[in-house]
Amino acid sequence: MIMLDGFYMHYQPIFYLQDPAQAIGYEALLRHPAGWSPFDLLREARRAGAIPVWELRVLERAVEEVLAASSSTLFFNLTPEAFADMAFPLRAARLVESRGATTARVCVEISEQGVYTLKEFVRSLQEWVDRGFFIALDDFGMQRANLDLVLSAHLDYVKIDRALVEGVACDRQKQKLLAGLVEGIAGSGAYPILEGVEKEEDMAWLAETGWDVGIQGFVMARPSAFSNFVS
């Protein structure tokens, strides 16, 4: 468990495309002074059989740094194990509430890659919804772009993977695909968020679309300590 000691958090804002001065919320991102990636840290936690404890430790840190220090919304990535654990939403809700916050200020993110079947996904998702959390489907389009998940589940946000966003300004096929996804996601009642907006030309092209979407990427802000985003 030595690798798991000493972690810290960075956060990346998610902005409204049509109002880039306003943040939708902040995504919590794991960091480690030894340079271990979040995947390394999670692999070590799995090896030690410590995913539930580890996940709560990370959530606790993010809640204290974001929710206790501001009125912002926290976007928090869940492992597939935590998302599917029927007891975990209650434990997470109690932790948030013990810090004087409400679950309505937390959006839990589950990667499309970690979803196994629609039935399992909807069942697990409902536990989180019942506890008052917002829900985001992350990395959408990275592998499957499974529209059944979007159309059949109570999703608040769908984060479209950077692979479908990067270079969109000069790729007509990508423009058409992205336009269709944005329209379909919005039509389902979820709010689209475009990940990986890291080039000025892509940002300029997106700004001309008039879409009501969120944007996240280096062109707006790099991950940093949360104190750097609040006065």
mmCIF file with all atom_site columns, N, CA and C in Angstrom, residues 4-73:
data_model
loop_
_atom_site.group_PDB
_atom_site.id
_atom_site.type_symbol
_atom_site.label_atom_id
_atom_site.label_alt_id
_atom_site.label_comp_id
_atom_site.label_asym_id
_atom_site.label_entity_id
_atom_site.label_seq_id
_atom_site.pdbx_PDB_ins_code
_atom_site.Cartn_x
_atom_site.Cartn_y
_atom_site.Cartn_z
_atom_site.occupancy
_atom_site.B_iso_or_equiv
_atom_site.pdbx_formal_charge
_atom_site.auth_seq_id
_atom_site.auth_comp_id
_atom_site.auth_asym_id
_atom_site.auth_atom_id
_atom_site.pdbx_PDB_model_num
ATOM 1   N N  . LEU A 1 4  ? 0.010   3.927  -2.516  1.00 0.00 ? 4  LEU A N  1
ATOM 2   C CA . LEU A 1 4  ? -1.246  4.649  -2.335  1.00 0.00 ? 4  LEU A CA 1
ATOM 3   C C  . LEU A 1 4  ? -1.118  5.807  -1.353  1.00 0.00 ? 4  LEU A C  1
ATOM 4   N N  . ASP A 1 5  ? -0.044  5.833  -0.592  1.00 0.00 ? 5  ASP A N  1
ATOM 5   C CA . ASP A 1 5  ? 0.148   6.921  0.353   1.00 0.00 ? 5  ASP A CA 1
ATOM 6   C C  . ASP A 1 5  ? 0.615   8.179  -0.373  1.00 0.00 ? 5  ASP A C  1
ATOM 7   N N  . GLY A 1 6  ? 0.210   9.310  0.144   1.00 0.00 ? 6  GLY A N  1
ATOM 8   C CA . GLY A 1 6  ? 0.725   10.571 -0.368  1.00 0.00 ? 6  GLY A CA 1
ATOM 9   C C  . GLY A 1 6  ? 0.060   11.085 -1.624  1.00 0.00 ? 6  GLY A C  1
ATOM 10  N N  . PHE A 1 7  ? -1.058  10.498 -2.037  1.00 0.00 ? 7  PHE A N  1
ATOM 11  C CA . PHE A 1 7  ? -1.725  11.002 -3.237  1.00 0.00 ? 7  PHE A CA 1
ATOM 12  C C  . PHE A 1 7  ? -2.277  12.398 -2.979  1.00 0.00 ? 7  PHE A C  1
ATOM 13  N N  . TYR A 1 8  ? -2.495  13.122 -4.041  1.00 0.00 ? 8  TYR A N  1
ATOM 14  C CA . TYR A 1 8  ? -3.155  14.415 -3.937  1.00 0.00 ? 8  TYR A CA 1
ATOM 15  C C  . TYR A 1 8  ? -4.081  14.586 -5.129  1.00 0.00 ? 8  TYR A C  1
ATOM 16  N N  . MET A 1 9  ? -4.861  15.660 -5.125  1.00 0.00 ? 9  MET A N  1
ATOM 17  C CA . MET A 1 9  ? -5.877  15.850 -6.142  1.00 0.00 ? 9  MET A CA 1
ATOM 18  C C  . MET A 1 9  ? -5.617  17.105 -6.965  1.00 0.00 ? 9  MET A C  1
ATOM 19  N N  . HIS A 1 10 ? -5.859  16.974 -8.259  1.00 0.00 ? 10 HIS A N  1
ATOM 20  C CA . HIS A 1 10 ? -5.998  18.125 -9.130  1.00 0.00 ? 10 HIS A CA 1
ATOM 21  C C  . HIS A 1 10 ? -7.424  18.124 -9.667  1.00 0.00 ? 10 HIS A C  1
ATOM 22  N N  . TYR A 1 11 ? -7.833  19.262 -10.184 1.00 0.00 ? 11 TYR A N  1
ATOM 23  C CA . TYR A 1 11 ? -9.201  19.403 -10.682 1.00 0.00 ? 11 TYR A CA 1
ATOM 24  C C  . TYR A 1 11 ? -9.177  20.125 -12.019 1.00 0.00 ? 11 TYR A C  1
ATOM 25  N N  . GLN A 1 12 ? -10.081 19.725 -12.902 1.00 0.00 ? 12 GLN A N  1
ATOM 26  C CA . GLN A 1 12 ? -10.198 20.403 -14.190 1.00 0.00 ? 12 GLN A CA 1
ATOM 27  C C  . GLN A 1 12 ? -11.627 20.915 -14.350 1.00 0.00 ? 12 GLN A C  1
ATOM 28  N N  . PRO A 1 13 ? -11.786 22.196 -14.628 1.00 0.00 ? 13 PRO A N  1
ATOM 29  C CA . PRO A 1 13 ? -13.131 22.751 -14.777 1.00 0.00 ? 13 PRO A CA 1
ATOM 30  C C  . PRO A 1 13 ? -13.806 22.253 -16.050 1.00 0.00 ? 13 PRO A C  1
ATOM 31  N N  . ILE A 1 14 ? -15.120 22.214 -15.996 1.00 0.00 ? 14 ILE A N  1
ATOM 32  C CA . ILE A 1 14 ? -15.967 21.962 -17.160 1.00 0.00 ? 14 ILE A CA 1
ATOM 33  C C  . ILE A 1 14 ? -16.804 23.225 -17.355 1.00 0.00 ? 14 ILE A C  1
ATOM 34  N N  . PHE A 1 15 ? -16.719 23.822 -18.539 1.00 0.00 ? 15 PHE A N  1
ATOM 35  C CA . PHE A 1 15 ? -17.386 25.096 -18.796 1.00 0.00 ? 15 PHE A CA 1
ATOM 36  C C  . PHE A 1 15 ? -18.547 24.930 -19.771 1.00 0.00 ? 15 PHE A C  1
ATOM 37  N N  . TYR A 1 16 ? -19.441 25.909 -19.760 1.00 0.00 ? 16 TYR A N  1
ATOM 38  C CA . TYR A 1 16 ? -20.468 26.004 -20.788 1.00 0.00 ? 16 TYR A CA 1
ATOM 39  C C  . TYR A 1 16 ? -19.860 26.604 -22.049 1.00 0.00 ? 16 TYR A C  1
ATOM 40  N N  . LEU A 1 17 ? -20.094 25.982 -23.192 1.00 0.00 ? 17 LEU A N  1
ATOM 41  C CA . LEU A 1 17 ? -19.559 26.505 -24.449 1.00 0.00 ? 17 LEU A CA 1
ATOM 42  C C  . LEU A 1 17 ? -20.043 27.919 -24.719 1.00 0.00 ? 17 LEU A C  1
ATOM 43  N N  . GLN A 1 18 ? -21.312 28.167 -24.476 1.00 0.00 ? 18 GLN A N  1
ATOM 44  C CA . GLN A 1 18 ? -21.875 29.484 -24.780 1.00 0.00 ? 18 GLN A CA 1
ATOM 45  C C  . GLN A 1 18 ? -21.652 30.505 -23.672 1.00 0.00 ? 18 GLN A C  1
ATOM 46  N N  . ASP A 1 19 ? -21.104 30.074 -22.553 1.00 0.00 ? 19 ASP A N  1
ATOM 47  C CA . ASP A 1 19 ? -20.781 30.987 -21.453 1.00 0.00 ? 19 ASP A CA 1
ATOM 48  C C  . ASP A 1 19 ? -19.509 30.483 -20.775 1.00 0.00 ? 19 ASP A C  1
ATOM 49  N N  . PRO A 1 20 ? -18.366 30.594 -21.481 1.00 0.00 ? 20 PRO A N  1
ATOM 50  C CA . PRO A 1 20 ? -17.125 29.972 -20.998 1.00 0.00 ? 20 PRO A CA 1
ATOM 51  C C  . PRO A 1 20 ? -16.558 30.574 -19.718 1.00 0.00 ? 20 PRO A C  1
ATOM 52  N N  . ALA A 1 21 ? -17.171 31.616 -19.216 1.00 0.00 ? 21 ALA A N  1
ATOM 53  C CA . ALA A 1 21 ? -16.725 32.153 -17.935 1.00 0.00 ? 21 ALA A CA 1
ATOM 54  C C  . ALA A 1 21 ? -17.388 31.423 -16.772 1.00 0.00 ? 21 ALA A C  1
ATOM 55  N N  . GLN A 1 22 ? -18.390 30.596 -17.071 1.00 0.00 ? 22 GLN A N  1
ATOM 56  C CA . GLN A 1 22 ? -19.137 29.905 -16.021 1.00 0.00 ? 22 GLN A CA 1
ATOM 57  C C  . GLN A 1 22 ? -18.807 28.422 -16.021 1.00 0.00 ? 22 GLN A C  1
ATOM 58  N N  . ALA A 1 23 ? -18.427 27.901 -14.881 1.00 0.00 ? 23 ALA A N  1
ATOM 59  C CA . ALA A 1 23 ? -18.084 26.492 -14.762 1.00 0.00 ? 23 ALA A CA 1
ATOM 60  C C  . ALA A 1 23 ? -19.311 25.671 -14.369 1.00 0.00 ? 23 ALA A C  1
ATOM 61  N N  . ILE A 1 24 ? -19.502 24.542 -15.065 1.00 0.00 ? 24 ILE A N  1
ATOM 62  C CA . ILE A 1 24 ? -20.539 23.581 -14.685 1.00 0.00 ? 24 ILE A CA 1
ATOM 63  C C  . ILE A 1 24 ? -20.124 22.869 -13.407 1.00 0.00 ? 24 ILE A C  1
ATOM 64  N N  . GLY A 1 25 ? -18.834 22.560 -13.335 1.00 0.00 ? 25 GLY A N  1
ATOM 65  C CA . GLY A 1 25 ? -18.293 21.857 -12.184 1.00 0.00 ? 25 GLY A CA 1
ATOM 66  C C  . GLY A 1 25 ? -16.834 21.556 -12.389 1.00 0.00 ? 25 GLY A C  1
ATOM 67  N N  . TYR A 1 26 ? -16.276 20.740 -11.498 1.00 0.00 ? 26 TYR A N  1
ATOM 68  C CA . TYR A 1 26 ? -14.847 20.430 -11.523 1.00 0.00 ? 26 TYR A CA 1
ATOM 69  C C  . TYR A 1 26 ? -14.660 18.920 -11.395 1.00 0.00 ? 26 TYR A C  1
ATOM 70  N N  . GLU A 1 27 ? -13.908 18.349 -12.338 1.00 0.00 ? 27 GLU A N  1
ATOM 71  C CA . GLU A 1 27 ? -13.632 16.923 -12.289 1.00 0.00 ? 27 GLU A CA 1
ATOM 72  C C  . GLU A 1 27 ? -12.403 16.651 -11.433 1.00 0.00 ? 27 GLU A C  1
ATOM 73  N N  . ALA A 1 28 ? -12.543 15.738 -10.481 1.00 0.00 ? 28 ALA A N  1
ATOM 74  C CA . ALA A 1 28 ? -11.440 15.359 -9.597  1.00 0.00 ? 28 ALA A CA 1
ATOM 75  C C  . ALA A 1 28 ? -10.517 14.379 -10.312 1.00 0.00 ? 28 ALA A C  1
ATOM 76  N N  . LEU A 1 29 ? -9.209  14.639 -10.238 1.00 0.00 ? 29 LEU A N  1
ATOM 77  C CA . LEU A 1 29 ? -8.206  13.815 -10.917 1.00 0.00 ? 29 LEU A CA 1
ATOM 78  C C  . LEU A 1 29 ? -7.102  13.443 -9.933  1.00 0.00 ? 29 LEU A C  1
ATOM 79  N N  . LEU A 1 30 ? -6.811  12.151 -9.847  1.00 0.00 ? 30 LEU A N  1
ATOM 80  C CA . LEU A 1 30 ? -5.782  11.657 -8.934  1.00 0.00 ? 30 LEU A CA 1
ATOM 81  C C  . LEU A 1 30 ? -4.381  12.023 -9.413  1.00 0.00 ? 30 LEU A C  1
ATOM 82  N N  . ARG A 1 31 ? -3.528  12.361 -8.462  1.00 0.00 ? 31 ARG A N  1
ATOM 83  C CA . ARG A 1 31 ? -2.118  12.612 -8.755  1.00 0.00 ? 31 ARG A CA 1
ATOM 84  C C  . ARG A 1 31 ? -1.276  11.977 -7.639  1.00 0.00 ? 31 ARG A C  1
ATOM 85  N N  . HIS A 1 32 ? -0.010  11.668 -7.965  1.00 0.00 ? 32 HIS A N  1
ATOM 86  C CA . HIS A 1 32 ? 0.889   11.084 -6.973  1.00 0.00 ? 32 HIS A CA 1
ATOM 87  C C  . HIS A 1 32 ? 2.275   11.694 -7.153  1.00 0.00 ? 32 HIS A C  1
ATOM 88  N N  . PRO A 1 33 ? 2.955   12.070 -6.070  1.00 0.00 ? 33 PRO A N  1
ATOM 89  C CA . PRO A 1 33 ? 4.266   12.735 -6.185  1.00 0.00 ? 33 PRO A CA 1
ATOM 90  C C  . PRO A 1 33 ? 5.331   11.881 -6.857  1.00 0.00 ? 33 PRO A C  1
ATOM 91  N N  . ALA A 1 34 ? 5.169   10.558 -6.832  1.00 0.00 ? 34 ALA A N  1
ATOM 92  C CA . ALA A 1 34 ? 6.147   9.680  -7.469  1.00 0.00 ? 34 ALA A CA 1
ATOM 93  C C  . ALA A 1 34 ? 5.884   9.518  -8.969  1.00 0.00 ? 34 ALA A C  1
ATOM 94  N N  . GLY A 1 35 ? 4.837   10.167 -9.455  1.00 0.00 ? 35 GLY A N  1
ATOM 95  C CA . GLY A 1 35 ? 4.542   10.111 -10.874 1.00 0.00 ? 35 GLY A CA 1
ATOM 96  C C  . GLY A 1 35 ? 3.662   8.956  -11.297 1.00 0.00 ? 35 GLY A C  1
ATOM 97  N N  . TRP A 1 36 ? 3.132   8.197  -10.338 1.00 0.00 ? 36 TRP A N  1
ATOM 98  C CA . TRP A 1 36 ? 2.223   7.107  -10.680 1.00 0.00 ? 36 TRP A CA 1
ATOM 99  C C  . TRP A 1 36 ? 0.951   7.674  -11.298 1.00 0.00 ? 36 TRP A C  1
ATOM 100 N N  . SER A 1 37 ? 0.470   7.030  -12.341 1.00 0.00 ? 37 SER A N  1
ATOM 101 C CA . SER A 1 37 ? -0.762  7.473  -12.991 1.00 0.00 ? 37 SER A CA 1
ATOM 102 C C  . SER A 1 37 ? -1.958  6.998  -12.180 1.00 0.00 ? 37 SER A C  1
ATOM 103 N N  . PRO A 1 38 ? -3.142  7.577  -12.412 1.00 0.00 ? 38 PRO A N  1
ATOM 104 C CA . PRO A 1 38 ? -4.343  7.065  -11.745 1.00 0.00 ? 38 PRO A CA 1
ATOM 105 C C  . PRO A 1 38 ? -4.569  5.577  -12.003 1.00 0.00 ? 38 PRO A C  1
ATOM 106 N N  . PHE A 1 39 ? -4.224  5.108  -13.195 1.00 0.00 ? 39 PHE A N  1
ATOM 107 C CA . PHE A 1 39 ? -4.388  3.692  -13.513 1.00 0.00 ? 39 PHE A CA 1
ATOM 108 C C  . PHE A 1 39 ? -3.450  2.830  -12.666 1.00 0.00 ? 39 PHE A C  1
ATOM 109 N N  . ASP A 1 40 ? -2.214  3.326  -12.448 1.00 0.00 ? 40 ASP A N  1
ATOM 110 C CA . ASP A 1 40 ? -1.275  2.613  -11.579 1.00 0.00 ? 40 ASP A CA 1
ATOM 111 C C  . ASP A 1 40 ? -1.813  2.516  -10.159 1.00 0.00 ? 40 ASP A C  1
ATOM 112 N N  . LEU A 1 41 ? -2.352  3.628  -9.679  1.00 0.00 ? 41 LEU A N  1
ATOM 113 C CA . LEU A 1 41 ? -2.858  3.658  -8.305  1.00 0.00 ? 41 LEU A CA 1
ATOM 114 C C  . LEU A 1 41 ? -4.054  2.730  -8.133  1.00 0.00 ? 41 LEU A C  1
ATOM 115 N N  . LEU A 1 42 ? -4.943  2.732  -9.103  1.00 0.00 ? 42 LEU A N  1
ATOM 116 C CA . LEU A 1 42 ? -6.109  1.866  -9.016  1.00 0.00 ? 42 LEU A CA 1
ATOM 117 C C  . LEU A 1 42 ? -5.722  0.396  -9.159  1.00 0.00 ? 42 LEU A C  1
ATOM 118 N N  . ARG A 1 43 ? -4.738  0.131  -9.998  1.00 0.00 ? 43 ARG A N  1
ATOM 119 C CA . ARG A 1 43 ? -4.265  -1.253 -10.130 1.00 0.00 ? 43 ARG A CA 1
ATOM 120 C C  . ARG A 1 43 ? -3.693  -1.746 -8.807  1.00 0.00 ? 43 ARG A C  1
ATOM 121 N N  . GLU A 1 44 ? -2.946  -0.875 -8.108  1.00 0.00 ? 44 GLU A N  1
ATOM 122 C CA . GLU A 1 44 ? -2.383  -1.247 -6.819  1.00 0.00 ? 44 GLU A CA 1
ATOM 123 C C  . GLU A 1 44 ? -3.487  -1.465 -5.782  1.00 0.00 ? 44 GLU A C  1
ATOM 124 N N  . ALA A 1 45 ? -4.502  -0.612 -5.821  1.00 0.00 ? 45 ALA A N  1
ATOM 125 C CA . ALA A 1 45 ? -5.616  -0.766 -4.888  1.00 0.00 ? 45 ALA A CA 1
ATOM 126 C C  . ALA A 1 45 ? -6.354  -2.080 -5.131  1.00 0.00 ? 45 ALA A C  1
ATOM 127 N N  . ARG A 1 46 ? -6.517  -2.436 -6.404  1.00 0.00 ? 46 ARG A N  1
ATOM 128 C CA . ARG A 1 46 ? -7.170  -3.720 -6.722  1.00 0.00 ? 46 ARG A CA 1
ATOM 129 C C  . ARG A 1 46 ? -6.319  -4.886 -6.235  1.00 0.00 ? 46 ARG A C  1
ATOM 130 N N  . ARG A 1 47 ? -5.017  -4.779 -6.445  1.00 0.00 ? 47 ARG A N  1
ATOM 131 C CA . ARG A 1 47 ? -4.115  -5.847 -6.036  1.00 0.00 ? 47 ARG A CA 1
ATOM 132 C C  . ARG A 1 47 ? -4.179  -6.055 -4.518  1.00 0.00 ? 47 ARG A C  1
ATOM 133 N N  . ALA A 1 48 ? -4.359  -4.962 -3.795  1.00 0.00 ? 48 ALA A N  1
ATOM 134 C CA . ALA A 1 48 ? -4.415  -5.045 -2.339  1.00 0.00 ? 48 ALA A CA 1
ATOM 135 C C  . ALA A 1 48 ? -5.825  -5.343 -1.827  1.00 0.00 ? 48 ALA A C  1
ATOM 136 N N  . GLY A 1 49 ? -6.796  -5.454 -2.744  1.00 0.00 ? 49 GLY A N  1
ATOM 137 C CA . GLY A 1 49 ? -8.181  -5.688 -2.333  1.00 0.00 ? 49 GLY A CA 1
ATOM 138 C C  . GLY A 1 49 ? -8.766  -4.520 -1.577  1.00 0.00 ? 49 GLY A C  1
ATOM 139 N N  . ALA A 1 50 ? -8.333  -3.299 -1.943  1.00 0.00 ? 50 ALA A N  1
ATOM 140 C CA . ALA A 1 50 ? -8.702  -2.127 -1.156  1.00 0.00 ? 50 ALA A CA 1
ATOM 141 C C  . ALA A 1 50 ? -9.534  -1.106 -1.935  1.00 0.00 ? 50 ALA A C  1
ATOM 142 N N  . ILE A 1 51 ? -10.173 -1.536 -3.030  1.00 0.00 ? 51 ILE A N  1
ATOM 143 C CA . ILE A 1 51 ? -10.917 -0.582 -3.842  1.00 0.00 ? 51 ILE A CA 1
ATOM 144 C C  . ILE A 1 51 ? -11.989 0.174  -3.049  1.00 0.00 ? 51 ILE A C  1
ATOM 145 N N  . PRO A 1 52 ? -12.856 -0.471 -2.262  1.00 0.00 ? 52 PRO A N  1
ATOM 146 C CA . PRO A 1 52 ? -13.881 0.296  -1.539  1.00 0.00 ? 52 PRO A CA 1
ATOM 147 C C  . PRO A 1 52 ? -13.289 1.336  -0.588  1.00 0.00 ? 52 PRO A C  1
ATOM 148 N N  . VAL A 1 53 ? -12.294 0.923  0.192   1.00 0.00 ? 53 VAL A N  1
ATOM 149 C CA . VAL A 1 53 ? -11.668 1.857  1.132   1.00 0.00 ? 53 VAL A CA 1
ATOM 150 C C  . VAL A 1 53 ? -10.960 2.977  0.386   1.00 0.00 ? 53 VAL A C  1
ATOM 151 N N  . TRP A 1 54 ? -10.239 2.610  -0.659  1.00 0.00 ? 54 TRP A N  1
ATOM 152 C CA . TRP A 1 54 ? -9.491  3.593  -1.452  1.00 0.00 ? 54 TRP A CA 1
ATOM 153 C C  . TRP A 1 54 ? -10.428 4.604  -2.097  1.00 0.00 ? 54 TRP A C  1
ATOM 154 N N  . GLU A 1 55 ? -11.520 4.109  -2.677  1.00 0.00 ? 55 GLU A N  1
ATOM 155 C CA . GLU A 1 55 ? -12.470 4.996  -3.354  1.00 0.00 ? 55 GLU A CA 1
ATOM 156 C C  . GLU A 1 55 ? -13.067 6.009  -2.383  1.00 0.00 ? 55 GLU A C  1
ATOM 157 N N  . LEU A 1 56 ? -13.376 5.573  -1.183  1.00 0.00 ? 56 LEU A N  1
ATOM 158 C CA . LEU A 1 56 ? -13.915 6.490  -0.193  1.00 0.00 ? 56 LEU A CA 1
ATOM 159 C C  . LEU A 1 56 ? -12.872 7.503  0.269   1.00 0.00 ? 56 LEU A C  1
ATOM 160 N N  . ARG A 1 57 ? -11.619 7.079  0.364   1.00 0.00 ? 57 ARG A N  1
ATOM 161 C CA . ARG A 1 57 ? -10.546 8.016  0.737   1.00 0.00 ? 57 ARG A CA 1
ATOM 162 C C  . ARG A 1 57 ? -10.424 9.133  -0.295  1.00 0.00 ? 57 ARG A C  1
ATOM 163 N N  . VAL A 1 58 ? -10.465 8.758  -1.557  1.00 0.00 ? 58 VAL A N  1
ATOM 164 C CA . VAL A 1 58 ? -10.333 9.746  -2.632  1.00 0.00 ? 58 VAL A CA 1
ATOM 165 C C  . VAL A 1 58 ? -11.552 10.668 -2.652  1.00 0.00 ? 58 VAL A C  1
ATOM 166 N N  . LEU A 1 59 ? -12.742 10.102 -2.503  1.00 0.00 ? 59 LEU A N  1
ATOM 167 C CA . LEU A 1 59 ? -13.952 10.919 -2.467  1.00 0.00 ? 59 LEU A CA 1
ATOM 168 C C  . LEU A 1 59 ? -13.922 11.874 -1.283  1.00 0.00 ? 59 LEU A C  1
ATOM 169 N N  . GLU A 1 60 ? -13.492 11.386 -0.132  1.00 0.00 ? 60 GLU A N  1
ATOM 170 C CA . GLU A 1 60 ? -13.409 12.239 1.053   1.00 0.00 ? 60 GLU A CA 1
ATOM 171 C C  . GLU A 1 60 ? -12.505 13.444 0.802   1.00 0.00 ? 60 GLU A C  1
ATOM 172 N N  . ARG A 1 61 ? -11.339 13.201 0.199   1.00 0.00 ? 61 ARG A N  1
ATOM 173 C CA . ARG A 1 61 ? -10.417 14.298 -0.091  1.00 0.00 ? 61 ARG A CA 1
ATOM 174 C C  . ARG A 1 61 ? -11.058 15.314 -1.038  1.00 0.00 ? 61 ARG A C  1
ATOM 175 N N  . ALA A 1 62 ? -11.716 14.828 -2.087  1.00 0.00 ? 62 ALA A N  1
ATOM 176 C CA . ALA A 1 62 ? -12.329 15.730 -3.060  1.00 0.00 ? 62 ALA A CA 1
ATOM 177 C C  . ALA A 1 62 ? -13.477 16.525 -2.452  1.00 0.00 ? 62 ALA A C  1
ATOM 178 N N  . VAL A 1 63 ? -14.272 15.878 -1.624  1.00 0.00 ? 63 VAL A N  1
ATOM 179 C CA . VAL A 1 63 ? -15.383 16.567 -0.962  1.00 0.00 ? 63 VAL A CA 1
ATOM 180 C C  . VAL A 1 63 ? -14.851 17.682 -0.070  1.00 0.00 ? 63 VAL A C  1
ATOM 181 N N  . GLU A 1 64 ? -13.805 17.398 0.675   1.00 0.00 ? 64 GLU A N  1
ATOM 182 C CA . GLU A 1 64 ? -13.244 18.412 1.585   1.00 0.00 ? 64 GLU A CA 1
ATOM 183 C C  . GLU A 1 64 ? -12.637 19.570 0.812   1.00 0.00 ? 64 GLU A C  1
ATOM 184 N N  . GLU A 1 65 ? -12.023 19.295 -0.330  1.00 0.00 ? 65 GLU A N  1
ATOM 185 C CA . GLU A 1 65 ? -11.338 20.356 -1.068  1.00 0.00 ? 65 GLU A CA 1
ATOM 186 C C  . GLU A 1 65 ? -12.275 21.170 -1.952  1.00 0.00 ? 65 GLU A C  1
ATOM 187 N N  . VAL A 1 66 ? -13.346 20.567 -2.431  1.00 0.00 ? 66 VAL A N  1
ATOM 188 C CA . VAL A 1 66 ? -14.241 21.276 -3.356  1.00 0.00 ? 66 VAL A CA 1
ATOM 189 C C  . VAL A 1 66 ? -15.546 21.685 -2.682  1.00 0.00 ? 66 VAL A C  1
ATOM 190 N N  . LEU A 1 67 ? -16.258 20.730 -2.142  1.00 0.00 ? 67 LEU A N  1
ATOM 191 C CA . LEU A 1 67 ? -17.588 21.044 -1.613  1.00 0.00 ? 67 LEU A CA 1
ATOM 192 C C  . LEU A 1 67 ? -17.528 21.874 -0.343  1.00 0.00 ? 67 LEU A C  1
ATOM 193 N N  . ALA A 1 68 ? -16.519 21.627 0.486   1.00 0.00 ? 68 ALA A N  1
ATOM 194 C CA . ALA A 1 68 ? -16.417 22.387 1.734   1.00 0.00 ? 68 ALA A CA 1
ATOM 195 C C  . ALA A 1 68 ? -15.860 23.787 1.509   1.00 0.00 ? 68 ALA A C  1
ATOM 196 N N  . ALA A 1 69 ? -15.237 23.992 0.353   1.00 0.00 ? 69 ALA A N  1
ATOM 197 C CA . ALA A 1 69 ? -14.571 25.279 0.113   1.00 0.00 ? 69 ALA A CA 1
ATOM 198 C C  . ALA A 1 69 ? -15.290 26.154 -0.911  1.00 0.00 ? 69 ALA A C  1
ATOM 199 N N  . SER A 1 70 ? -16.391 25.654 -1.481  1.00 0.00 ? 70 SER A N  1
ATOM 200 C CA . SER A 1 70 ? -17.065 26.416 -2.531  1.00 0.00 ? 70 SER A CA 1
ATOM 201 C C  . SER A 1 70 ? -18.497 25.925 -2.679  1.00 0.00 ? 70 SER A C  1
ATOM 202 N N  . SER A 1 71 ? -19.212 26.523 -3.623  1.00 0.00 ? 71 SER A N  1
ATOM 203 C CA . SER A 1 71 ? -20.567 26.064 -3.959  1.00 0.00 ? 71 SER A CA 1
ATOM 204 C C  . SER A 1 71 ? -20.567 25.284 -5.264  1.00 0.00 ? 71 SER A C  1
ATOM 205 N N  . SER A 1 72 ? -19.395 24.842 -5.700  1.00 0.00 ? 72 SER A N  1
ATOM 206 C CA . SER A 1 72 ? -19.243 24.174 -6.987  1.00 0.00 ? 72 SER A CA 1
ATOM 207 C C  . SER A 1 72 ? -19.762 22.740 -6.956  1.00 0.00 ? 72 SER A C  1
ATOM 208 N N  . THR A 1 73 ? -19.960 22.171 -8.139  1.00 0.00 ? 73 THR A N  1
ATOM 209 C CA . THR A 1 73 ? -20.328 20.770 -8.295  1.00 0.00 ? 73 THR A CA 1
ATOM 210 C C  . THR A 1 73 ? -19.068 19.947 -8.528  1.00 0.00 ? 73 THR A C  1
#
